[in-house]
Short mmCIF file of C-alpha atoms and ligand atoms in Angstrom, two decimals:
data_model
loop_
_atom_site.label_atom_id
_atom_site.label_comp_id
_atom_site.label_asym_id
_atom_site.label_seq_id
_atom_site.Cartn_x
_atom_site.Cartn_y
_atom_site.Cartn_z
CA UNK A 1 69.14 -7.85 4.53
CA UNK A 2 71.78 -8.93 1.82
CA UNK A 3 72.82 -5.58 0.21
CA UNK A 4 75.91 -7.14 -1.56
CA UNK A 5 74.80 -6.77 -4.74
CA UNK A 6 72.46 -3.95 -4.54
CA UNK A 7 73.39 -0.50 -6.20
CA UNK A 8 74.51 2.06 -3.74
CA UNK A 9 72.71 5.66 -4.49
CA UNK A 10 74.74 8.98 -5.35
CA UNK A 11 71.91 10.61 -4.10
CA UNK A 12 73.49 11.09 -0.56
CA UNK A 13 74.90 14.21 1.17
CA UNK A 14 77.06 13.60 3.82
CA UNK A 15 76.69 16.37 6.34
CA UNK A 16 77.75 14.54 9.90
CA UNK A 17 80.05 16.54 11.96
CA UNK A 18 79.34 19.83 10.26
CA UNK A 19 77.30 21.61 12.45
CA UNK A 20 75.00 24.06 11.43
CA UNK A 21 76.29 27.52 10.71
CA UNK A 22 74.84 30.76 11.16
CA UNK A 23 74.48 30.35 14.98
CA UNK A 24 73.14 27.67 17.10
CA UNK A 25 68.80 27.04 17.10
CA UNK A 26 66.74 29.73 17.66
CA UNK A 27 63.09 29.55 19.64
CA UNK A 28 61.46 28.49 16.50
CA UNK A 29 63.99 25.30 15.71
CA UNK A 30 63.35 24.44 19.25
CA UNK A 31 59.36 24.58 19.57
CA UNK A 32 59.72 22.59 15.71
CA UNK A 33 61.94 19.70 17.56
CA UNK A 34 59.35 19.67 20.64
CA UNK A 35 56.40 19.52 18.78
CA UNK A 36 57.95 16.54 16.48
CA UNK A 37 59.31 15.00 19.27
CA UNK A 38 55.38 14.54 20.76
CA UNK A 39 53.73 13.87 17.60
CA UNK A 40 55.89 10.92 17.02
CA UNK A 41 59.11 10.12 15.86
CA UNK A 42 58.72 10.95 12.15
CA UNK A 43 57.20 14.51 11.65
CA UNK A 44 57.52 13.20 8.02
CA UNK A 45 54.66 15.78 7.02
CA UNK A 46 56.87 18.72 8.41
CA UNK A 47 54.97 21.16 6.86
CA UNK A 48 52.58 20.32 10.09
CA UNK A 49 55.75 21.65 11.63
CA UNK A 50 57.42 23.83 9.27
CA UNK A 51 58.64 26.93 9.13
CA UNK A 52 60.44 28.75 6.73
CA UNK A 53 64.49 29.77 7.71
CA UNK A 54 64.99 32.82 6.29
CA UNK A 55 68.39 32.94 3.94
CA UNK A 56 71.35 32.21 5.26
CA UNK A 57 74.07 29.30 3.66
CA UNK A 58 73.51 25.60 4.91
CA UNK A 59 77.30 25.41 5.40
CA UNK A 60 80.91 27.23 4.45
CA UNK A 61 82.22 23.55 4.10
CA UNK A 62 82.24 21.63 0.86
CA UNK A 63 79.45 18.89 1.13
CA UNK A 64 79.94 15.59 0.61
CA UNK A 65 77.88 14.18 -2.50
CA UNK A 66 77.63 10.12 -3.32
CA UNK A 67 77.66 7.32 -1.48
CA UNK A 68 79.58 7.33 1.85
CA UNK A 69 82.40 5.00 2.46
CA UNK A 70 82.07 4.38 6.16
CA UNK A 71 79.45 0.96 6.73
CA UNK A 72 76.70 2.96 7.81
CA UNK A 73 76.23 5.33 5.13
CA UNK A 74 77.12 2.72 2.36
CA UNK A 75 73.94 0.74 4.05
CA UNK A 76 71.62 3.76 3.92
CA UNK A 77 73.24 4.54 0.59
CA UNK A 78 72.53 1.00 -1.18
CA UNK A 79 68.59 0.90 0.57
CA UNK A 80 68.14 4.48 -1.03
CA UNK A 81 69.53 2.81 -3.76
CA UNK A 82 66.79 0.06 -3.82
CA UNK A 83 63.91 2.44 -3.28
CA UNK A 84 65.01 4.09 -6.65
CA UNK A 85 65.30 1.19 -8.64
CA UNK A 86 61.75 -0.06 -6.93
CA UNK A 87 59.87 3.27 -7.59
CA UNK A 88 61.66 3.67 -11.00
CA UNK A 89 60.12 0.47 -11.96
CA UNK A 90 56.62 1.12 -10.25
CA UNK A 91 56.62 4.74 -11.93
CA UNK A 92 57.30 3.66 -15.73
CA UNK A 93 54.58 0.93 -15.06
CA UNK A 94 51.91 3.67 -15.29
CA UNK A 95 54.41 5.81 -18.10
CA UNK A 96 55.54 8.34 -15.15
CA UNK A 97 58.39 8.87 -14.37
CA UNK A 98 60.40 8.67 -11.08
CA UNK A 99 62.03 11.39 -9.77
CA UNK A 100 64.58 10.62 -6.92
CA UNK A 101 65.12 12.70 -3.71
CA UNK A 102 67.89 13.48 -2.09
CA UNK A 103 68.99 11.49 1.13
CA UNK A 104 70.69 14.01 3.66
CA UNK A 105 72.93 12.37 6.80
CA UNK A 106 73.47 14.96 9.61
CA UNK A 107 74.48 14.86 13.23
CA UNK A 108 72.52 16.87 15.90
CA UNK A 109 70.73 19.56 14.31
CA UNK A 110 70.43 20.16 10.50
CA UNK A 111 69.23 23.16 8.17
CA UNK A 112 65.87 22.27 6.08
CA UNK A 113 63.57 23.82 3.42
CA UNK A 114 60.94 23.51 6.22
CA UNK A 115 63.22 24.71 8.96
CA UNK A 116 65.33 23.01 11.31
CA UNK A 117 65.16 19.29 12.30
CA UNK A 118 66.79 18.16 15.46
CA UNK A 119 68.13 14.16 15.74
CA UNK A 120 65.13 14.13 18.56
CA UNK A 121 62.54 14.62 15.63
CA UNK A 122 63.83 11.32 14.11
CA UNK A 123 64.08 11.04 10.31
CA UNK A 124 61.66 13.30 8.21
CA UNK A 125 61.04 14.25 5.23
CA UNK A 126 60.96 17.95 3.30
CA UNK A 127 58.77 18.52 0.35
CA UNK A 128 60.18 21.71 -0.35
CA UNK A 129 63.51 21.09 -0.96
CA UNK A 130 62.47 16.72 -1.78
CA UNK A 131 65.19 15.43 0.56
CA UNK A 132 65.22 13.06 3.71
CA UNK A 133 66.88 13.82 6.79
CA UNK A 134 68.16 11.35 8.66
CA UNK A 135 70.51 11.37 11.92
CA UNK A 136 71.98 7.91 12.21
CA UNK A 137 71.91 7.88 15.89
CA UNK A 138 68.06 7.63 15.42
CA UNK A 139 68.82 3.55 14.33
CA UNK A 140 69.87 3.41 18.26
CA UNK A 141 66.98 4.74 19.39
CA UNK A 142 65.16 2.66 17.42
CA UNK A 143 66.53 -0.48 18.77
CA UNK A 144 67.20 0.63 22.48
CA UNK A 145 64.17 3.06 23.00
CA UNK A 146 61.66 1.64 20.97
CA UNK A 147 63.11 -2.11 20.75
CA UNK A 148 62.87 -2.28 17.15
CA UNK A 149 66.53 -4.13 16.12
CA UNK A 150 67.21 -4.85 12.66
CA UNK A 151 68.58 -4.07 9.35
CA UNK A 152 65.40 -4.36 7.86
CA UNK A 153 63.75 -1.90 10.34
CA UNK A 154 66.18 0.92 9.46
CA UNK A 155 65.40 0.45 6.30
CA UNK A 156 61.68 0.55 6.62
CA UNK A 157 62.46 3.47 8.32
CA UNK A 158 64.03 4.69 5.11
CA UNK A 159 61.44 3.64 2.95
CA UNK A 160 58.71 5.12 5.16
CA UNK A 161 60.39 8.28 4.19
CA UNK A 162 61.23 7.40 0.97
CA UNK A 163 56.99 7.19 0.77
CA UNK A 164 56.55 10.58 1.53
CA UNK A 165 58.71 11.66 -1.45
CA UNK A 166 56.32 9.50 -3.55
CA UNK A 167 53.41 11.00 -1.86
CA UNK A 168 54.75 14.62 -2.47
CA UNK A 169 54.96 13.17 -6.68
CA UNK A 170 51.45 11.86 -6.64
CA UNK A 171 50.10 14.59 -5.13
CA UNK A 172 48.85 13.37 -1.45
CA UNK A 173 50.71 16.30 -0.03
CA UNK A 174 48.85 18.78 -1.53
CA UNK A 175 45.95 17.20 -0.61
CA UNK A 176 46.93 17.56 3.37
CA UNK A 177 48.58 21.08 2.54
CA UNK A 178 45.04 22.40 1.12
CA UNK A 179 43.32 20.89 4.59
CA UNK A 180 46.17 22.64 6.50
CA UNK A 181 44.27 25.56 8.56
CA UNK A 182 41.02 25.13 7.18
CA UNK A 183 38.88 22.60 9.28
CA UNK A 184 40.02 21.53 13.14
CA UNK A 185 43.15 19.95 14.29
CA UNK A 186 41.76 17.30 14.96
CA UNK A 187 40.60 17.27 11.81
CA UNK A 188 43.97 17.70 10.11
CA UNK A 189 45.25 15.24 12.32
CA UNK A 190 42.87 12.43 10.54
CA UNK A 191 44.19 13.13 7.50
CA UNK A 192 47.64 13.78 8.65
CA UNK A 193 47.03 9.68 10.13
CA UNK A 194 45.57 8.75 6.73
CA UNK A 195 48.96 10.47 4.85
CA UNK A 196 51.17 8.05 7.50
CA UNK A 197 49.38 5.10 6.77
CA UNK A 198 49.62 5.47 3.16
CA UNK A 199 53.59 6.39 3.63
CA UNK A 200 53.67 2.90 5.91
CA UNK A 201 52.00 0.80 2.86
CA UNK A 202 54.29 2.43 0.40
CA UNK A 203 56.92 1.35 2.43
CA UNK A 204 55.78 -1.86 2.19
CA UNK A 205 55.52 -1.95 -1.52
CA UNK A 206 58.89 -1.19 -1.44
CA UNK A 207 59.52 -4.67 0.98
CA UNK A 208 57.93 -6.68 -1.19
CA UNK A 209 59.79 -5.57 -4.22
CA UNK A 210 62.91 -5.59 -2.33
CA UNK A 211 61.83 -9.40 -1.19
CA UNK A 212 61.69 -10.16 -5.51
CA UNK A 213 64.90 -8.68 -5.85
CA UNK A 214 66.37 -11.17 -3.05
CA UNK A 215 67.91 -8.37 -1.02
CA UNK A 216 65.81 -10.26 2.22
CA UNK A 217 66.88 -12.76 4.45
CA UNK A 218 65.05 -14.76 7.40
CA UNK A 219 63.54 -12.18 9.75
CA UNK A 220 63.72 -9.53 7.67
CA UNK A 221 59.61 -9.27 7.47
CA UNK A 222 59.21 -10.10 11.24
CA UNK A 223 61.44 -6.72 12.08
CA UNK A 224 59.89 -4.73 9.75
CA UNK A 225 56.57 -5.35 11.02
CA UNK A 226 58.07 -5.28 14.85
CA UNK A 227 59.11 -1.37 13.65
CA UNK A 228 55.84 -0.67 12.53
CA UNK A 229 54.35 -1.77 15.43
CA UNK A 230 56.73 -0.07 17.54
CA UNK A 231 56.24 3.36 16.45
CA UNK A 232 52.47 3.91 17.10
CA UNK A 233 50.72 6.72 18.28
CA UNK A 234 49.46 4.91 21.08
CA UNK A 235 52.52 3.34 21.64
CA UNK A 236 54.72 6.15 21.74
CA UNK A 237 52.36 8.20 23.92
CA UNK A 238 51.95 5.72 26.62
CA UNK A 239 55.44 5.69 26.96
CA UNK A 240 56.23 9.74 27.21
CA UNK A 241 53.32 10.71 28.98
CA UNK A 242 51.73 7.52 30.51
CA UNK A 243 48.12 7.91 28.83
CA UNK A 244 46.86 8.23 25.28
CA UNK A 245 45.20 10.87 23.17
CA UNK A 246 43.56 9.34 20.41
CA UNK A 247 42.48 12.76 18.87
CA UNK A 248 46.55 14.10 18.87
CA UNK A 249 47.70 10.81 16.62
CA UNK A 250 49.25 12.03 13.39
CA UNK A 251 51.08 8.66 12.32
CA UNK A 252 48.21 5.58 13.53
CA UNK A 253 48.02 3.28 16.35
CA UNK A 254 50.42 0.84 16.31
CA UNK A 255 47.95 -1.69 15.34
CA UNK A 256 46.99 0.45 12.04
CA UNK A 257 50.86 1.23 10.65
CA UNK A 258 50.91 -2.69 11.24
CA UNK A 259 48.28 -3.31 8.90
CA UNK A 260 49.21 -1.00 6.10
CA UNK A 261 52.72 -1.71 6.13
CA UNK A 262 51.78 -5.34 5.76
CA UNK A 263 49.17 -4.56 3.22
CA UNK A 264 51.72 -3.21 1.02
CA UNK A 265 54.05 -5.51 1.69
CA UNK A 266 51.60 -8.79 0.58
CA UNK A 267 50.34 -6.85 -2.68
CA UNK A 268 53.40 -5.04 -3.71
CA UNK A 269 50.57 -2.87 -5.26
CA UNK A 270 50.80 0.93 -4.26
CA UNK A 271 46.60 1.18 -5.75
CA UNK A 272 46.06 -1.08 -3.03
CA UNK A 273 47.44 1.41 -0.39
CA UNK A 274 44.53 4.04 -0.66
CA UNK A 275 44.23 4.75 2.63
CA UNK A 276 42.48 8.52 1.43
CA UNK A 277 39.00 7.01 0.33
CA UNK A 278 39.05 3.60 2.99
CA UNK A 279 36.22 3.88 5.12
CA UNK A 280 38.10 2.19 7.83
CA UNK A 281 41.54 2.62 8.59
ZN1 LIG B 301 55.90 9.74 8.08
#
């Protein structure tokens, strides 16, 4: 990507190498992180997961607000950055207004609205409190683990939970939330897959924008699309537990987040990501 002249956000807080206080993770932080962890890497709907932490301060220590300094968080900070300015735009086309989260760095384990998240979880996103939680050491994974390399994946990765902040303003997560313990799991699953997909097309809307803005270079789409491919349901199963359980997906086979990520990305159109009334996914 070429960031050089793109806005870094303020929306950033800067929690690595705090810890958590109040005590290390109790039972329920650790079913949360297992759960995630087999879902997929991005439990980005974590009220499929979440739970509420009772009380308690996040941290004694001051927190860190605006853009961090270090080359790492001044790349997340200035893709954040470019997600606002994207949305912004996309919002006051249809006279709303955008609203921007908050983009939360932590190391290890990290207090939520919607209860603990654990690096292991990978990035995901609260409704409850509207901020993204991201563990760096998640872009390693990414490239080592899941063989997705690339500026431009991390920051699809960003985007995709950038999406579900967008969702949460257009009301798509209420529409999951009212489906929450009503019909089957699998069930809420297919609409859980549905939510992903639309998240993964957003995230593409985003691309394309960022590719008028001329923040992408050669290669850019190809790892992009390599992420979204990389992260399926299928994909991701066959590696932890050798076989694959279509009825369990929550996110799309790799095949799908493909599609809709590149669906986005062509149209630059978020209408044209209604993944809620498409008879086929
Ligand atoms: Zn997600």
């Amino acid at each position: 990507m070429q960031l050089g002249r793109q806005r870094a956000s303020q929306n950033v807080e800067d929690r690595r190498g705090m810890g958590m206080v109040g005590g290390g993770l109790g039972i329920g932080g650790i079913v949360v992180a297992v759960i995630a962890y087999f879902l997929g890497f991005d439990p980005g709907t974590a009220i499929q997961v979440g739970q509420q932490v009772g009380g308690g301060q996040q941290t004694q220590q001051q927190v860190q607000k605006g853009a961090p300094k270090d080359e790492a968080g001044r790349f997340v900070s200035k893709v954040l950055g470019s997600t606002e300015d994207v949305w912004g735009r996309v919002f006051q086309q249809s006279g709303a207004q955008y609203g921007a989260p908050t983009l939360v760095l932590f190391e290890g384990q990290v207090r939520s609205a919607c209860g603990v998240g654990q690096a292991a979880m990978g990035p995901f996103y609260c409704p409850g409190d509207e901020k993204l939680y991201i563990d760096l050491s998640f872009f390693r994974t990414l490239h080592q683990r899941l063989g997705a390399p690339g500026d431009f994946a991390q920051a699809y990765v960003i985007a995709h939970e950038v999406a579900h902040h967008v969702q949460k303003l257009t009301g798509s997560f209420a529409k999951l939330e009212a489906a929450r313990g009503r019909g089957s799991q699998a069930e809420f699953n297919r609409l859980s897959v549905r939510m992903e997909l639309q998240a993964d097309c957003y995230a593409g809307v985003w691309g394309h924008h960022a590719g008028a803005l001329n923040l992408l270079e050669a290669g850019d789409v190809e790892e992009g699309l390599n992420a979204a491919m990389a992260i399926g349901d299928d994909r991701l199963q066959r590696q932890a537990q050798g076989h694959v359980v279509p009825e369990s997906f929550t996110h799309g086979t790799s095949e799908q987040r493909l599609r809709w990520f590149k669906r986005g990305l062509d149209s630059g159109r978020p209408q044209d990501c209604d993944t809620f009334s498409a008879r086929t996914l």
